[in-house]
Short mmCIF file of C-alpha atoms and ligand atoms in Angstrom, two decimals:
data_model
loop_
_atom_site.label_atom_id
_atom_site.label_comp_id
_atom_site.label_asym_id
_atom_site.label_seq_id
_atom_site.Cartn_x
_atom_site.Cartn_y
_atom_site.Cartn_z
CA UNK A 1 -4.40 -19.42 31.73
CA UNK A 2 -2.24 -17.11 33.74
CA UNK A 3 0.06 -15.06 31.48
CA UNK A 4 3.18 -15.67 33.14
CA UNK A 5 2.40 -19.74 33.25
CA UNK A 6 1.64 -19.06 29.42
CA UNK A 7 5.44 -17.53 28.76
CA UNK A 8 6.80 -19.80 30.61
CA UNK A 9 5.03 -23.01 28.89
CA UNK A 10 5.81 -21.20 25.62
CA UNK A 11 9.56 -20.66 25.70
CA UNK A 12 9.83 -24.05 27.12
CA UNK A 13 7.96 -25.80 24.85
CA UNK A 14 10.40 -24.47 22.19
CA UNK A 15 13.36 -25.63 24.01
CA UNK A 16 12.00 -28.95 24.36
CA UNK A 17 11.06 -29.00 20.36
CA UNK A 18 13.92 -27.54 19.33
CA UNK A 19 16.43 -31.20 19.64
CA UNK A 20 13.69 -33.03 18.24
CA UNK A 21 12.95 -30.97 15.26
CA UNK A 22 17.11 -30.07 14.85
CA UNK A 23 17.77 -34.09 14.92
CA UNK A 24 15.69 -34.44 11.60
CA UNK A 25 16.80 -33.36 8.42
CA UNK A 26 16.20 -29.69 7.89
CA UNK A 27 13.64 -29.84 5.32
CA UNK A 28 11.39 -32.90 7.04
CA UNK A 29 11.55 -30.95 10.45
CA UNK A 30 10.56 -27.95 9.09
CA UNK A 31 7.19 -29.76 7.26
CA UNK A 32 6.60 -31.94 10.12
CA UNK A 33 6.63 -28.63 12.33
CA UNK A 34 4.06 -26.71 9.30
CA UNK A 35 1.81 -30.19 8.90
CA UNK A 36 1.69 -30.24 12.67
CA UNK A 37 0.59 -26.71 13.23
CA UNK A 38 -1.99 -26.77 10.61
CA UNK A 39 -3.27 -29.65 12.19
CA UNK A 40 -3.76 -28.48 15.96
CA UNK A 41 -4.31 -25.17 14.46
CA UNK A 42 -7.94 -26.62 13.78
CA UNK A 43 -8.72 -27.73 17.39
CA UNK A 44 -10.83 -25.45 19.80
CA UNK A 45 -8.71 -23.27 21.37
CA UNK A 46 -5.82 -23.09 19.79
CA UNK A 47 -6.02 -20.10 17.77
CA UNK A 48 -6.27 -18.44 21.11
CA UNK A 49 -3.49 -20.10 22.72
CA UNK A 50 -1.00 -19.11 19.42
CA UNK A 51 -2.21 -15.44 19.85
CA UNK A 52 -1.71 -15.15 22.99
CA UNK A 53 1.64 -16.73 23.54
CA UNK A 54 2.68 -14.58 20.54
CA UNK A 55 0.80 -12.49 18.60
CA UNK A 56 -0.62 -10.30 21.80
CA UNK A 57 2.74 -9.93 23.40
CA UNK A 58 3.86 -8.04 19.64
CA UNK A 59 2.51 -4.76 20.89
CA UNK A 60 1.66 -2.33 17.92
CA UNK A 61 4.43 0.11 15.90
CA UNK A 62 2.39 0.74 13.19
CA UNK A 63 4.23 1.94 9.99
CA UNK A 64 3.17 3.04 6.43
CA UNK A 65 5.66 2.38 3.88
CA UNK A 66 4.25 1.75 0.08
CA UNK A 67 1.10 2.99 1.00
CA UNK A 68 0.01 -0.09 3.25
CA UNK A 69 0.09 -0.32 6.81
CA UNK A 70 1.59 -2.73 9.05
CA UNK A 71 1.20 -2.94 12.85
CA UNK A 72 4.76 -3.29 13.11
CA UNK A 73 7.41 -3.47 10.71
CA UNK A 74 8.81 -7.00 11.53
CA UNK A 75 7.88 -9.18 8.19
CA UNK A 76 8.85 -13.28 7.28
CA UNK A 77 10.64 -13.59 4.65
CA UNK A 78 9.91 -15.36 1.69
CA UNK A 79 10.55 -18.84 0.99
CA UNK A 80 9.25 -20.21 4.30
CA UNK A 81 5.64 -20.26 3.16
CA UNK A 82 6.26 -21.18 -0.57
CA UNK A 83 2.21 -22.55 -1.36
CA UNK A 84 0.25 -19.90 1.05
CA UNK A 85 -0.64 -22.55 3.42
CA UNK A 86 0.53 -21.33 6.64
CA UNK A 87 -1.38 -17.81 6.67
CA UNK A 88 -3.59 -17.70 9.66
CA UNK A 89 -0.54 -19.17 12.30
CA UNK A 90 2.27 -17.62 10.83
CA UNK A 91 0.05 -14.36 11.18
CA UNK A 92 -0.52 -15.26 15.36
CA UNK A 93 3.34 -15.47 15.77
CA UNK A 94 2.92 -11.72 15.78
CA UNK A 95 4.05 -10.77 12.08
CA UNK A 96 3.68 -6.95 10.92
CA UNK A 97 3.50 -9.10 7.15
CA UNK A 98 4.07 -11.67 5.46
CA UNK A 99 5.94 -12.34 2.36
CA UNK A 100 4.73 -15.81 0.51
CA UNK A 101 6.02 -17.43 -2.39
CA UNK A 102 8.47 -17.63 -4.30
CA UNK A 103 5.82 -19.20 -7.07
CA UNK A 104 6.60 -19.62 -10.52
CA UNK A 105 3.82 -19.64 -13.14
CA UNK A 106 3.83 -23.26 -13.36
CA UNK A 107 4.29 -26.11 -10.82
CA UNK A 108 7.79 -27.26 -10.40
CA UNK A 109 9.78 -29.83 -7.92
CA UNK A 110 12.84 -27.89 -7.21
CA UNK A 111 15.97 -29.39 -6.59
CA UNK A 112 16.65 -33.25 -5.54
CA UNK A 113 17.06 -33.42 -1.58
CA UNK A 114 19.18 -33.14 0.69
CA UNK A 115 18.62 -28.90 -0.01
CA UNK A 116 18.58 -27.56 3.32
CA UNK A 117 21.78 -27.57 6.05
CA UNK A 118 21.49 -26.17 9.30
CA UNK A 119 24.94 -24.86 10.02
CA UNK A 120 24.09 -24.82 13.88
CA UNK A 121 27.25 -22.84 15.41
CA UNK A 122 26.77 -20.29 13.16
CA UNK A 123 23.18 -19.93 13.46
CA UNK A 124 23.01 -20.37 9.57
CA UNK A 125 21.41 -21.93 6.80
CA UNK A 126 22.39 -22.79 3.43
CA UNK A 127 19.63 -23.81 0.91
CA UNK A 128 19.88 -24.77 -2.83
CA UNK A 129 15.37 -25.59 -3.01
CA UNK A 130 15.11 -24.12 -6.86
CA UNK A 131 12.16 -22.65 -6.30
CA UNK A 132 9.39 -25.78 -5.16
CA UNK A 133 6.19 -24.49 -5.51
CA UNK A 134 2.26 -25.73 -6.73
CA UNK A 135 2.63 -23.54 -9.47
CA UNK A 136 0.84 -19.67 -9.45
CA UNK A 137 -3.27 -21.25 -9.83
CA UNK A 138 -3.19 -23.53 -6.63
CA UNK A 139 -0.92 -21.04 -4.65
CA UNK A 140 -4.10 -18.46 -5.44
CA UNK A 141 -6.82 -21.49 -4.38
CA UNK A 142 -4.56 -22.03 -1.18
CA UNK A 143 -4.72 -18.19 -0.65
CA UNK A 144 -8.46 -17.31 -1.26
CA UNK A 145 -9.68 -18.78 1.44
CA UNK A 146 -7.55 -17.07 3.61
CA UNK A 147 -8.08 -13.64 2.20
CA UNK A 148 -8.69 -10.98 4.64
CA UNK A 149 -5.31 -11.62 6.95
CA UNK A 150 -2.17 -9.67 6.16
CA UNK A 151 -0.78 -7.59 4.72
CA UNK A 152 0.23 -9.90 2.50
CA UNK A 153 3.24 -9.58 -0.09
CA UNK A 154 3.61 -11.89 -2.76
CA UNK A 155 7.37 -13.11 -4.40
CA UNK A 156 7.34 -14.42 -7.91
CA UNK A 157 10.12 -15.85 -10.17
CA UNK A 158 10.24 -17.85 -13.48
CA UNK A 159 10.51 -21.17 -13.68
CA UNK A 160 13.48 -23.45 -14.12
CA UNK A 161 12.90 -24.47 -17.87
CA UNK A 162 12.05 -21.05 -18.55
CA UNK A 163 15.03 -19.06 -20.69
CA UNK A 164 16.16 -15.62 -19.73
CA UNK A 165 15.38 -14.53 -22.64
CA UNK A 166 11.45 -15.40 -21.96
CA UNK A 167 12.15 -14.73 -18.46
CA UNK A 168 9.97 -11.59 -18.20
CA UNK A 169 7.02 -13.32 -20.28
CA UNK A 170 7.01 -15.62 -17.07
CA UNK A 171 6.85 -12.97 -14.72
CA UNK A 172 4.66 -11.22 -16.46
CA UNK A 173 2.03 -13.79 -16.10
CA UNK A 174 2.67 -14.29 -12.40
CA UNK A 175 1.77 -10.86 -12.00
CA UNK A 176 -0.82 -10.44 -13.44
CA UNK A 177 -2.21 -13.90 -11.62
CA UNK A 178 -1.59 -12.83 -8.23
CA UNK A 179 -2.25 -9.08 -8.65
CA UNK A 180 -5.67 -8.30 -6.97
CA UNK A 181 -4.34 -11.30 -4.17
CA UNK A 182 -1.73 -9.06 -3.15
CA UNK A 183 -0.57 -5.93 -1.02
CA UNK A 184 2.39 -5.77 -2.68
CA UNK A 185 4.14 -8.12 -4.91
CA UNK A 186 7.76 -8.75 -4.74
CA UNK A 187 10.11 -9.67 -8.14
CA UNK A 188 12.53 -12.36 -7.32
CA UNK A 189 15.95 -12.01 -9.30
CA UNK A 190 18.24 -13.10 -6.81
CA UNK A 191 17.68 -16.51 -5.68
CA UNK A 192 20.76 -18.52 -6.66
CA UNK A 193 19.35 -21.64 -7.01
CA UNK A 194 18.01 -21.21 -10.58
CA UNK A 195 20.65 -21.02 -13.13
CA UNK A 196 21.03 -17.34 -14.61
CA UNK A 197 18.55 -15.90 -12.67
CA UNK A 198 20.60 -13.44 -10.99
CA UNK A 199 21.75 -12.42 -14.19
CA UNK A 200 18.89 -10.69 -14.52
CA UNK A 201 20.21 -7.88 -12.39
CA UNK A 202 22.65 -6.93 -14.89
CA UNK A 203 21.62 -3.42 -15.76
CA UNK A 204 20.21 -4.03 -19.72
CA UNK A 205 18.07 -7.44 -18.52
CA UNK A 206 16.71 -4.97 -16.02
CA UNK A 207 15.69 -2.05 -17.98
CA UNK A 208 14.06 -4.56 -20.11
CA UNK A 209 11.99 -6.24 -17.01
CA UNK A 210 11.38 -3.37 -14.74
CA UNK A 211 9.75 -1.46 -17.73
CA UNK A 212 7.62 -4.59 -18.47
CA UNK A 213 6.63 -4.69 -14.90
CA UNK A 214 5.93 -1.19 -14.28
CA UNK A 215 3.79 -1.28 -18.05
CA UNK A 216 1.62 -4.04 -16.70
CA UNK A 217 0.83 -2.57 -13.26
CA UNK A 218 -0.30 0.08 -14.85
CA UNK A 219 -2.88 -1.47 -16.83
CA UNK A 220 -3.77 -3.95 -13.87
CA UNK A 221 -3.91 -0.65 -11.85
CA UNK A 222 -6.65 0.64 -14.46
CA UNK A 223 -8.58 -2.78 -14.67
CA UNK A 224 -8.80 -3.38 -11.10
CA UNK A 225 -8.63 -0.01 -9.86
CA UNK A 226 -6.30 -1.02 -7.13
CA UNK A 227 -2.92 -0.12 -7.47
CA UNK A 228 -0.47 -2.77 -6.13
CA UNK A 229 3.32 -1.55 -4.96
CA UNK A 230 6.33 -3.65 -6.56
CA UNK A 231 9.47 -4.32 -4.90
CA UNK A 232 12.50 -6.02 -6.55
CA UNK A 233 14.31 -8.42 -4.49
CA UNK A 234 17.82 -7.88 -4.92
CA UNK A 235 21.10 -10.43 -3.65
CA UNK A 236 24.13 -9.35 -1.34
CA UNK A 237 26.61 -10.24 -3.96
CA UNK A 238 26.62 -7.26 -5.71
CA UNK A 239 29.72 -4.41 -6.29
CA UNK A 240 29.12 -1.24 -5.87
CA UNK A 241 28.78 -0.34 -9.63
CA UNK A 242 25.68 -2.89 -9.99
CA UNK A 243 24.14 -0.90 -6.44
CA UNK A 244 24.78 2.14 -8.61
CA UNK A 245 22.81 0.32 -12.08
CA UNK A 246 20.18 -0.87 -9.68
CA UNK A 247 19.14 2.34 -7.81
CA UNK A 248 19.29 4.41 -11.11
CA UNK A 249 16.86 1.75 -12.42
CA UNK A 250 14.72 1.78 -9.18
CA UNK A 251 14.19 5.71 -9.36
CA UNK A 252 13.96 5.39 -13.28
CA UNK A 253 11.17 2.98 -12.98
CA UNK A 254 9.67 4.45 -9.81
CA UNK A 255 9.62 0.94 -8.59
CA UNK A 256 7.61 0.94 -4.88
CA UNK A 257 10.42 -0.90 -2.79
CA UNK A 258 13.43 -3.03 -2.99
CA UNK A 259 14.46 -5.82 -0.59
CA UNK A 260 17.44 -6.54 0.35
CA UNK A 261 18.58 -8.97 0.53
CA UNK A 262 18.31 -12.55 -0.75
CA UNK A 263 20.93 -15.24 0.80
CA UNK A 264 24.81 -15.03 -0.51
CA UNK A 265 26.80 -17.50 -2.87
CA UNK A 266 30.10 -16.60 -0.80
CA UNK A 267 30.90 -17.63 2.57
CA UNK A 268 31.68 -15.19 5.10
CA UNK A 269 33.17 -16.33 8.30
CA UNK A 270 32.53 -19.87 7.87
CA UNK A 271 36.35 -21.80 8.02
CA UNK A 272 35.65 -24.87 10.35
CA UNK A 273 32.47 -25.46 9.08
CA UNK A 274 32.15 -28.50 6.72
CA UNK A 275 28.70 -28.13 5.58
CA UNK A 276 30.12 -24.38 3.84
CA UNK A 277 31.12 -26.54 0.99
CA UNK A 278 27.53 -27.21 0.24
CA UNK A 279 26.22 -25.25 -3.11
CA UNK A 280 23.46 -22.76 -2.48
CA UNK A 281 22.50 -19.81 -0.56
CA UNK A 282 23.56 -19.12 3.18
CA UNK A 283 21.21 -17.29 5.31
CA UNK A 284 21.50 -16.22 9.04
CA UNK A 285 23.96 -14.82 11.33
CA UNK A 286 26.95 -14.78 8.70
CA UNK A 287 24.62 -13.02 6.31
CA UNK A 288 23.82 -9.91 8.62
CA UNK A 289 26.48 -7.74 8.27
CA UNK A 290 27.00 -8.39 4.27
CA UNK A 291 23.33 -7.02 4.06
CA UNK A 292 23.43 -4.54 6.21
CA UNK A 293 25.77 -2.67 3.97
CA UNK A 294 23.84 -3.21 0.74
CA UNK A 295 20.69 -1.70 2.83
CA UNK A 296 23.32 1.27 3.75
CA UNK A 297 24.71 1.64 0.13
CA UNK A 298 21.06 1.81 -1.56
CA UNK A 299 20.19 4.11 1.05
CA UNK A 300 22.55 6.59 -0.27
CA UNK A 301 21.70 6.18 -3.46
CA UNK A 302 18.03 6.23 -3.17
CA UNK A 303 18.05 8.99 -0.65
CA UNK A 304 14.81 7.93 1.06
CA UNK A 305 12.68 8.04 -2.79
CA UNK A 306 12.06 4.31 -2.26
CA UNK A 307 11.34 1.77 0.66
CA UNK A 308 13.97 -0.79 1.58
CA UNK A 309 12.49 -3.60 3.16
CA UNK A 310 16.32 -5.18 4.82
CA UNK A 311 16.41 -8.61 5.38
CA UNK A 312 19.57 -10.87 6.23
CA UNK A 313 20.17 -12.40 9.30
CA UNK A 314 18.38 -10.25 11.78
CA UNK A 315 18.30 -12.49 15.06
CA UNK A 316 17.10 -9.67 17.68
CA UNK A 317 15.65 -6.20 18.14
CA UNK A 318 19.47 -4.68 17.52
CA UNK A 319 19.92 -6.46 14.26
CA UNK A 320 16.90 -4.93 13.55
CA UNK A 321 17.65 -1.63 14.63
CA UNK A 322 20.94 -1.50 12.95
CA UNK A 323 19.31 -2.46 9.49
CA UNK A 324 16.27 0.21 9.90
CA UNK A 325 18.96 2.93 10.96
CA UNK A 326 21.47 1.46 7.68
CA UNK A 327 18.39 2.63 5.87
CA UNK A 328 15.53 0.12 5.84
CA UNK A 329 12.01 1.12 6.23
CA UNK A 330 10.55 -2.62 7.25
CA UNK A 331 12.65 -5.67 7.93
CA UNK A 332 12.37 -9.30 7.69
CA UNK A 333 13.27 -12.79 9.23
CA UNK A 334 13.38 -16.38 8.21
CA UNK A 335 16.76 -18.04 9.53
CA UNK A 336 16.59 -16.58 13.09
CA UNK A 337 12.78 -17.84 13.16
CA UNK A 338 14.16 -21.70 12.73
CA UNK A 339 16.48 -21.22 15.19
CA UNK A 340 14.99 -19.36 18.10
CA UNK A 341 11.34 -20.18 17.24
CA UNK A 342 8.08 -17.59 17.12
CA UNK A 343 8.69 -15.71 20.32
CA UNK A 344 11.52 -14.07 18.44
CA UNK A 345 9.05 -12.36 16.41
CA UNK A 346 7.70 -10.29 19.13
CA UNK A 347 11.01 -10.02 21.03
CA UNK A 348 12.07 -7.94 18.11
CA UNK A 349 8.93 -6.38 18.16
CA UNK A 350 9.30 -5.38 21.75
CA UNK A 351 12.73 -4.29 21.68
CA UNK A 352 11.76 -1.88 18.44
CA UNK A 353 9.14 -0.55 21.24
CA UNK A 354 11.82 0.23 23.74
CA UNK A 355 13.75 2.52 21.26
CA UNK A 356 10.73 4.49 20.21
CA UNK A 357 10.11 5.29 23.73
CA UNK A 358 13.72 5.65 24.43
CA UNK A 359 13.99 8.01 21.52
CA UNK A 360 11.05 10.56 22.93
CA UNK A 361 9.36 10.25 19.27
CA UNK A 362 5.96 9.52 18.83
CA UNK A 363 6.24 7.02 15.89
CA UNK A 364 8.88 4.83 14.85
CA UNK A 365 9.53 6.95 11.82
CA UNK A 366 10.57 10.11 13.56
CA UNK A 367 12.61 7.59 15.58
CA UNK A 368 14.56 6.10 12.72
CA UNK A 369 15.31 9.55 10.80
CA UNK A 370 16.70 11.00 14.26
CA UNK A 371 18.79 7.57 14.93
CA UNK A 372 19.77 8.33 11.38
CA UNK A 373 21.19 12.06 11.68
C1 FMN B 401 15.21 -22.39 3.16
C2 FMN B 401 15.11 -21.05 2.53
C3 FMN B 401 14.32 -20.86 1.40
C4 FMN B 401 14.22 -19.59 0.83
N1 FMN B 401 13.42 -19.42 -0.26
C5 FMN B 401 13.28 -18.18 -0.80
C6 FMN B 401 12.39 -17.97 -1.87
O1 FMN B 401 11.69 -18.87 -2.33
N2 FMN B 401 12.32 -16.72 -2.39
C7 FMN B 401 13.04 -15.66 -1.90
O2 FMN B 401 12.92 -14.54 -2.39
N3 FMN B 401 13.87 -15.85 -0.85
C8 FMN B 401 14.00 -17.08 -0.30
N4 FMN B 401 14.84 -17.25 0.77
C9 FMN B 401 15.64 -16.11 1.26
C10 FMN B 401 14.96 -15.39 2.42
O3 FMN B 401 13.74 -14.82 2.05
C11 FMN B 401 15.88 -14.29 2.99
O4 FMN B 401 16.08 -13.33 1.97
C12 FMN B 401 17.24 -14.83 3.43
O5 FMN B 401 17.11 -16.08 4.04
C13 FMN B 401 17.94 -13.89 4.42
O6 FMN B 401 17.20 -13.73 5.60
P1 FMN B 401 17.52 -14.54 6.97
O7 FMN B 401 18.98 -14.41 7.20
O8 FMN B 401 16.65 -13.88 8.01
O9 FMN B 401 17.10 -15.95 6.71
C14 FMN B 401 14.95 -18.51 1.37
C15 FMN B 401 15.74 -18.71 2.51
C16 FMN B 401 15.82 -19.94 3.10
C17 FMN B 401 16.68 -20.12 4.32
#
């Protein structure tokens, strides 16, 4: 098919999709959109079509950050592909990465529905899921087969019934179940939806958990000869003594990267909106510039010693740009994805393009660090 009729069909199909799948409830729309695309994902053809409306048109900026590198250093976010089902088309939208999970060690249902509000004039979400998952052993026999595609970054957290005291014991054992599975594994201690997880970021919970985790990747290192980066996932609700506690611990640790940052309990810009009331965590637009400045405060702190992967309502190639000059070495999406569909994925991609030739550099590094002066 001709390229231009292909763009054409492609941003139009998305528009025409877009009422349907925003008239359902957030949560059915967005499995009836997965179950749909892993069924015509299967038919002749298809794979072609996907990579070539997307994945083709994401031209390469390749980046190493933790050792690994990615094509180009636009990533989805975790908690869009919970059960490492959606590898192989999430992959042709023209992702540098992918971050799956969360998964716990054992199976759980998460929180009663409704969980998910589209707050549509803000081009926000707010989500209270609790961490729905299969559990860490069919999350691995969803992801075998699939091996091969990535890079691929795993999130983990503990389960719901799990205490904080025992927290680490469950993370522990997530680890070391997805470690050879992974490129790099990220440690979820910001999601707000399970009770007292955050407090986990409080700096003596921490120390305990980061030197756990750094103890075991070691050994797992040794068995598997492989050595596997950790990042900590870390919310935007944080002052700026916690940043402080945090980025001690980071460089104390020599943890690989942090991400930042998970969605925020308060509600930033959101007066008129009467879905704001709902508990949980609001992603998207009124997120952006609340992350940004964590990204820009653990910059300063960490100096450039460890990655930032930023994430937090990045909705086009200036979002992105703003984050990676704030500090962040790769960023990620979810919210803008739901709103503006896959070709956003390589319209950030493109636009990341135009700077590096704008800037004269020859790689997007050089590009950043001279944005950055
Ligand atoms: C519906 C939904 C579910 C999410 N689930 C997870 C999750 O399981 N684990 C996690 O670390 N983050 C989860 N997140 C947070 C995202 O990974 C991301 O940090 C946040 O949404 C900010 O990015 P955005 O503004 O581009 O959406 C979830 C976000 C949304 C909207």
């Amino acid at each position: 098919m001709h390229a231009v009729t292909v763009q054409y069909h492609e941003a139009l199909l998305y528009k025409f999709f877009r009422p349907l799948l925003f008239w359902l409830d957030a949560e059915t729309s967005h499995r009836l959109s997965f179950a749909l695309l892993r069924s015509v994902y299967r038919l002749p053809g298809i794979r072609q079509l996907l990579r070539s409306c997307f994945a083709r048109r994401a031209p390469a900026i390749p980046v190493n950050v933790m050792g690994i590198n990615f094509s180009n250093p636009v990533g989805l976010a975790a908690g869009l592909d919970k059960n490492a089902e959606h590898i192989k088309p999430l992959l042709d939208f023209g992702f540098g990465f992918l971050e799956l999970g969360t998964v716990t060690p054992r199976p759980q249902s998460g929180n009663p529905l409704p969980r998910m509000f589209r707050l549509v004039t803000n081009a926000a979400l707010i989500n209270r899921m609790g961490f729905n998952n299969v559990g860490v052993e069919k999350f691995i026999a969803n992801l075998v087969p699939q091996e091969g595609y990535g890079p691929i970054g795993i999130n983990i957290g503990k389960n719901r019934d799990t205490s904080l005291e025992q927290a680490s014991d469950d993370y522990l054992r997530a680890l070391r179940a997805v470690y050879i599975h992974a490129d790099y594994i990220s440690v979820n201690i910001s999601s707000p939806n399970t009770s007292g997880l955050r407090d986990l970021q409080e700096e003596k919970n921490l120390s305990e958990l980061l030197q756990r985790l750094k103890t075991e990747q070691t050994i797992l290192a040794q068995k598997y000869r492989r050595y596997v980066p950790i990042a900590l996932k870390i919310a935007p609700d944080l002052d700026d003594t916690q940043i402080g506690a945090i980025a001690r611990l980071l460089l104390e640790y020599k943890f690989d990267a942090v991400i930042a940052t998970n969605t925020t309990i308060t509600r930033p810009g959101l007066h008129d909106e009467t879905l704001s009331a709902q508990t949980g965590g609001l992603s998207g637009r009124p997120l952006k510039s609340l992350s940004t400045e964590i990204i820009r405060k653990l910059y300063t702190q960490l100096q450039g010693h460890i990655p930032i992967i930023g994430v937090g309502g990045v909705e086009n190639a200036d979002d992105a740009w703003e984050k990676l000059v704030a500090g962040a070495d790769l960023i990620q999406i979810y919210t803008s994805l739901i709103y503006q569909g896959p070709a956003n994925v390589y319209k950030i991609v493109r636009g990341l393009v135009q700077r590096l030739q704008a800037s004269g550099c020859s790689n997007l590094k050089e590009a950043i660090a001279q944005a950055r002066k």
